[in-house]
XYZ file of C-alpha atoms in Angstrom:
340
model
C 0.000 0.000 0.000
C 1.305 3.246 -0.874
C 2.140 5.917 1.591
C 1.037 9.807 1.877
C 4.913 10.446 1.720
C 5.893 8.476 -1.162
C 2.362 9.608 -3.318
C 3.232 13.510 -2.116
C 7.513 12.516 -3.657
C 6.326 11.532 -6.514
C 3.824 15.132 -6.826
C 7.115 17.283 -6.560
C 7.373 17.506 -10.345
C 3.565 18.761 -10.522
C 4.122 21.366 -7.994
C 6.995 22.714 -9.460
C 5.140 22.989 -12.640
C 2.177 24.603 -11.277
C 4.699 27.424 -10.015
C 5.814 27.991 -12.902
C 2.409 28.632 -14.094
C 0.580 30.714 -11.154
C 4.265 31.816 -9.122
C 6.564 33.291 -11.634
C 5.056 36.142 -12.323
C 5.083 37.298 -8.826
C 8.692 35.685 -8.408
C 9.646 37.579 -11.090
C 8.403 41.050 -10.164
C 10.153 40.707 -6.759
C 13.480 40.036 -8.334
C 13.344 42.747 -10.576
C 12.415 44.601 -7.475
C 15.445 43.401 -6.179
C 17.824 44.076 -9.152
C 16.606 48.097 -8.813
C 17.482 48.581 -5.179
C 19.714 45.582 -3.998
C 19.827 44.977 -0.116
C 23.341 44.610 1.737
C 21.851 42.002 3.572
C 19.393 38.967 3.823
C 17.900 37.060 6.415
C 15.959 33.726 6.552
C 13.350 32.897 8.887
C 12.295 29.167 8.785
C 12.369 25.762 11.337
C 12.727 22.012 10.075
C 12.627 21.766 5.849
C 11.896 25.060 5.706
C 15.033 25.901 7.340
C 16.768 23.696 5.044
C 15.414 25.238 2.015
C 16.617 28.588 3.392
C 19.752 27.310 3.524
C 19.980 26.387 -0.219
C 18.297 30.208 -0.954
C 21.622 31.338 1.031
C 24.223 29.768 -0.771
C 22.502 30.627 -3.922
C 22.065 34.101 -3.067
C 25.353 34.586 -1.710
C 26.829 32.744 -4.671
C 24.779 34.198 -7.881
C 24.364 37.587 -6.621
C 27.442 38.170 -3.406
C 24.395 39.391 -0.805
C 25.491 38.216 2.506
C 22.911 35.875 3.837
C 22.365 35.202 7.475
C 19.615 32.784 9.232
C 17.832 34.795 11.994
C 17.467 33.087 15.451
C 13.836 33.938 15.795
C 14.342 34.129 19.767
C 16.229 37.391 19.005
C 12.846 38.798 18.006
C 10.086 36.085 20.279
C 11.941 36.181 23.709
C 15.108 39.094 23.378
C 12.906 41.950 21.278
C 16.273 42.524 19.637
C 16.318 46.144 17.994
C 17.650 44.767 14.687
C 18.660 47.723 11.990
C 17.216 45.939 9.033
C 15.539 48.750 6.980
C 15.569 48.486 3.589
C 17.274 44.697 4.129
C 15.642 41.751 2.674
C 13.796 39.251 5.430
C 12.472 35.641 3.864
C 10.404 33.277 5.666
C 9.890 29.829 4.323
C 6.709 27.344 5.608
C 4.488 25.421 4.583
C 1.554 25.908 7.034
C 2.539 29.440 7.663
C 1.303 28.926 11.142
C 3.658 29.191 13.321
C 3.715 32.024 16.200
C 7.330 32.434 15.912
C 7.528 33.129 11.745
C 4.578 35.293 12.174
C 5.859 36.959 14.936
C 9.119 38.158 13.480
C 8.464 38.821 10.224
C 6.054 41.098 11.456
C 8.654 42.887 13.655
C 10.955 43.002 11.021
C 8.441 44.585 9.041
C 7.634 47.321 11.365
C 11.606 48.027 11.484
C 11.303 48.525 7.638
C 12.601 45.418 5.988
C 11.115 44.124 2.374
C 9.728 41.079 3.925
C 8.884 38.178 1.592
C 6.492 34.921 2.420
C 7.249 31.970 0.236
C 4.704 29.872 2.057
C 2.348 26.694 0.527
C -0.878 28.335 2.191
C -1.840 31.624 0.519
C -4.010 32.298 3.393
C -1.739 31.761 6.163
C -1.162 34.499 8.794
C 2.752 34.131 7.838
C 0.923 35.959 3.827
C -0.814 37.974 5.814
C 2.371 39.153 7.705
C 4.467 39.920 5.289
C 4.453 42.620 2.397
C 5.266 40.052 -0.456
C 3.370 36.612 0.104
C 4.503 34.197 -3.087
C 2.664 30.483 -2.986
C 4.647 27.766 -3.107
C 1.772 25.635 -5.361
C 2.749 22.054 -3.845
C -0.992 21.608 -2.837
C -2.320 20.031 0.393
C 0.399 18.473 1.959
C -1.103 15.773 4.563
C 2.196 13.376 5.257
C 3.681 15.054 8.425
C 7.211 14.536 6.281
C 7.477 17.254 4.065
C 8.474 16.546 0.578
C 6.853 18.126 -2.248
C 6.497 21.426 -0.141
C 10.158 21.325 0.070
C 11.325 20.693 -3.497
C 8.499 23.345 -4.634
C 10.560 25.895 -1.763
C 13.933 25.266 -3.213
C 12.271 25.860 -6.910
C 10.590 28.921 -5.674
C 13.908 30.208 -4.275
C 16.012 29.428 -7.670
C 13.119 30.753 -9.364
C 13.771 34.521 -6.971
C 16.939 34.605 -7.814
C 17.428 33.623 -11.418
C 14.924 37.364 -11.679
C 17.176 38.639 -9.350
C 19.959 38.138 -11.674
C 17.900 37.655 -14.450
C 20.040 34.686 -15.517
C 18.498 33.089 -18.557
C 20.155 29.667 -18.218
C 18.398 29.107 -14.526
C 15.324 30.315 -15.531
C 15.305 27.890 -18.816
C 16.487 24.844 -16.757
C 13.517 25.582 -14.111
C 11.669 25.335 -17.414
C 12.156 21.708 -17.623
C 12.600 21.172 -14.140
C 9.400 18.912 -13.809
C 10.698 16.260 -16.633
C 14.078 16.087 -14.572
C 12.353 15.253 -11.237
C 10.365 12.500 -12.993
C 13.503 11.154 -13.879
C 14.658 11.134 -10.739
C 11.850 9.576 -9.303
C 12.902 6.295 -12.107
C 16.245 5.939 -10.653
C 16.878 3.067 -8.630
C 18.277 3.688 -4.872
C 17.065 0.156 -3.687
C 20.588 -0.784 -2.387
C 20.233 2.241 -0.226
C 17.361 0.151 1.568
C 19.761 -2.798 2.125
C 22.307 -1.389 3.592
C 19.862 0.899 6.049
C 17.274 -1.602 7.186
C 18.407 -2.584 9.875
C 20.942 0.507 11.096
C 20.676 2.386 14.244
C 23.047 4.959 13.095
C 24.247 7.135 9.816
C 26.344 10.457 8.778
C 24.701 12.538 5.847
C 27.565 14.564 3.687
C 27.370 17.015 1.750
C 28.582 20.439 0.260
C 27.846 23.661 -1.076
C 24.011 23.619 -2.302
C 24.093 20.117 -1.912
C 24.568 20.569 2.019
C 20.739 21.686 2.374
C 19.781 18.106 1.193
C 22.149 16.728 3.239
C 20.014 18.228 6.032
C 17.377 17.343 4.463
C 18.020 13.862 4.524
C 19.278 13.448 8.106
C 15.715 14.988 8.861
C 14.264 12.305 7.327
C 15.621 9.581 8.197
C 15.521 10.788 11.821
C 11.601 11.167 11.732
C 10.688 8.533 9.625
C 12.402 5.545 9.970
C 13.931 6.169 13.450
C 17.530 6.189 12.450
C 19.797 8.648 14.645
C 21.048 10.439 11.361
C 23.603 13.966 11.658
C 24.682 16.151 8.385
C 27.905 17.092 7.996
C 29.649 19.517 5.280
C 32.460 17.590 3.372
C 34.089 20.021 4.660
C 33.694 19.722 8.414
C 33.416 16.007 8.760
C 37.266 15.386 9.797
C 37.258 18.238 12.266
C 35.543 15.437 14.881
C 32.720 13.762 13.464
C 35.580 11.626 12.182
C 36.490 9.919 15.486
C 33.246 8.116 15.619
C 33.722 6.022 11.841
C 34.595 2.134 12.813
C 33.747 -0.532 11.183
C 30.638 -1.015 8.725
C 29.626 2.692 9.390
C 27.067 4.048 7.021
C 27.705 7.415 5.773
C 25.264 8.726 2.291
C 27.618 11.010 0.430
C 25.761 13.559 -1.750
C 28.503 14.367 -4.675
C 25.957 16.435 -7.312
C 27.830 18.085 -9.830
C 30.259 21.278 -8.973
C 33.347 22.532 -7.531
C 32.297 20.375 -4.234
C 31.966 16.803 -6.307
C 35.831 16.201 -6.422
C 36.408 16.615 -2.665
C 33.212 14.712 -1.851
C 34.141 11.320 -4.260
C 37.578 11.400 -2.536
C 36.362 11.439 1.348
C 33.893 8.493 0.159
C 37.255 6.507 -1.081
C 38.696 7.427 2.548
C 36.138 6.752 4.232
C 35.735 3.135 2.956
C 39.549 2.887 3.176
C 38.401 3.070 7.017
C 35.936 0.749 6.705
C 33.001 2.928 7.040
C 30.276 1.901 4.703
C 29.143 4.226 1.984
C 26.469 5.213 0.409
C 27.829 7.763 -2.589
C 25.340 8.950 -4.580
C 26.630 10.834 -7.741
C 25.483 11.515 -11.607
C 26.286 8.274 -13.737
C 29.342 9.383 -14.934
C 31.104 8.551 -11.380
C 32.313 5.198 -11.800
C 32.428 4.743 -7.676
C 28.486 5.475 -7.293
C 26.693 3.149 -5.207
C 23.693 5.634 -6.106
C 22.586 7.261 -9.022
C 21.756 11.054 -9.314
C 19.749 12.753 -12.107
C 21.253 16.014 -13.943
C 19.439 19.010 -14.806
C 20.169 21.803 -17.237
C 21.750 23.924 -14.376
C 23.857 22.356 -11.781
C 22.411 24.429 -9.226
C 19.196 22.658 -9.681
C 20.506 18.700 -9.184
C 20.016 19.419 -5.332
C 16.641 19.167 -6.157
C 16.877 15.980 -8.041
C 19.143 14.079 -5.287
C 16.326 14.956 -2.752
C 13.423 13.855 -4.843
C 15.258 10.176 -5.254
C 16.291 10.061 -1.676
C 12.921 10.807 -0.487
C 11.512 8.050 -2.473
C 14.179 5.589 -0.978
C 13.095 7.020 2.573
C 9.605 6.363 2.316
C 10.222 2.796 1.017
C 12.796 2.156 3.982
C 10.287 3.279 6.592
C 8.246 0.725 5.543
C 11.171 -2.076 5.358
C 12.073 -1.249 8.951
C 8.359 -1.807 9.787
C 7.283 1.921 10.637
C 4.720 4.139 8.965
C 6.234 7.344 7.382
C 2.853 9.106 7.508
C 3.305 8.528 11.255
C 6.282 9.145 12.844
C 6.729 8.906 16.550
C 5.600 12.229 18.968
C 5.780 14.447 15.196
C 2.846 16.945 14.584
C 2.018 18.703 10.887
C 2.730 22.035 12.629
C 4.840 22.700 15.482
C 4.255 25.801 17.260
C 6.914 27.485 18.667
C 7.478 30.852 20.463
């Protein structure tokens, strides 16, 4: 029987296509916005995926157009009333139900200090819209499994989407074009041997790099919540300033090596890693003879983030059920967490 999880995966590539339709306009009239009066500064306001996906806008943002962007702790605002100097300063708050006291609470205090606040949020209606002064839907549609996944891919698309009309860059905005016929190839790619190696672990390190560190996030989310696995993300980067002390023998670690500056590093710390005896999971396009796991390519590099999360999230919802859990389910987990 098929879960709410893996039938809201496999919706990703509708959602991003009904963005594209019923978003883009209003994505695109922000970023010109954007391109006339740049802000020296960004900040993201998000929890959970959301938080993720603001971490992918960051790297982006930071990357395509050199605006420093900085995740706000929302306790600065909820519990310190921080006086934050953000006028004219660009605030973005990612969620799907839009719900939460904590979003809605700050970005309406940065608002009243005079930043451009933006709401990239899956319900139009939310209080999070009604917060902010730009409110963009996300289009992924009701999303009922308490694992986002379709809400999450459609954030990451809506946040490419900002700043390819930030930069008007022609190649992003063409390869978010055929965005939707990439993530149903993903969805066709066969992570299986991901399943037999996890069944039955207690334990796993998620790597990653650059914009593929958000999935890596992503991921050890996920397999946290729904099939009970005590899962931590690590950059490529970071992983042999400690985390390394804890690899022995038969220790799972899912590399995420999409294309990019990143992918060389990433494919060697998989070969030392196994030289250690860890066990790993890379997952890398086709052309990386040392895969274990296949990832799909789209037009623009900076969109095969996307594509590694909507095959991992697939393999996740599958090995939820192999460990004998429900995904739609997972222990002590609420749809929306309220926070203050």
């Amino acid at each position: 029987m098929s879960s709410l999880m893996l039938d809201e995966a496999l919706f990703a590539a509708e959602a991003v296509a009904a963005q594209h339709m019923y978003a883009d306009e209003g994505l695109a009239l922000l970023g010109r916005e954007l391109a006339k009066a740049p802000p020296q500064l960004a900040l993201t306001v998000a929890r959970g995926s959301s938080d993720h996906a603001a971490n992918y806008f960051a790297y982006l943002a930071m990357q395509r157009t050199g605006t420093p962007v900085v995740s706000l702790p929302m306790s600065l605002i909820t519990l310190h009333h921080a006086p934050l100097a953000v006028r004219g300063q660009l605030a973005v708050a990612l969620s799907q139900s839009g719900r939460s006291p904590d979003l809605v609470d700050t970005m309406a205090a940065l608002s009243q200090a005079g930043a451009r606040t933006v709401a990239l949020v899956n319900q139009p209606d939310s209080p999070l819209a009604a917060a902010c002064e730009w409110s963009l839907p996300l289009c992924a549609g009701a999303e009922k499994s308490v694992a986002a996944t379709k809400s999450y891919i459609a954030s990451l698309s809506a946040v490419a989407r900002l700043v390819a009309h930030w930069q008007r860059d022609t190649g992003l905005l063409a390869a978010l074009e055929t965005l939707p016929q990439a993530l149903q190839e993903a969805t066709r790619l066969d992570w299986s041997p991901a399943i037999e190696v996890l069944q039955h672990a207690e334990r796993i390190m998620v790597v990653g790099r650059g914009l593929g560190f958000a999935v890596a996030l992503e991921a050890a989310l996920k397999f946290k919540e729904t099939c009970a696995i005590q899962a931590e993300a690590f950059s490529g980067a970071e992983i042999k300033h400690g985390p390394m002390a804890l690899i022995d023998d038969g220790y799972p670690l899912l590399i995420f090596a999409p294309r990019g500056p990143e992918q060389a590093g990433l494919i060697a710390l998989a070969e030392e890693m196994r030289g250690r005896g860890a066990r790993v999971l890379l997952a890398a396009p086709a052309d990386v003879a040392s895969c274990d796991l296949t990832l799909a390519v789209a037009c623009d590099e900076a969109l095969d983030p996307l594509l590694a999360i909507q095959s991992f999230y697939l393999m996740a919802a599958r090995l939820s059920e192999a460990r004998g859990l429900n995904p739609d389910e997972p222990r002590h987990l609420n749809k929306v967490t309220c926070t203050l």
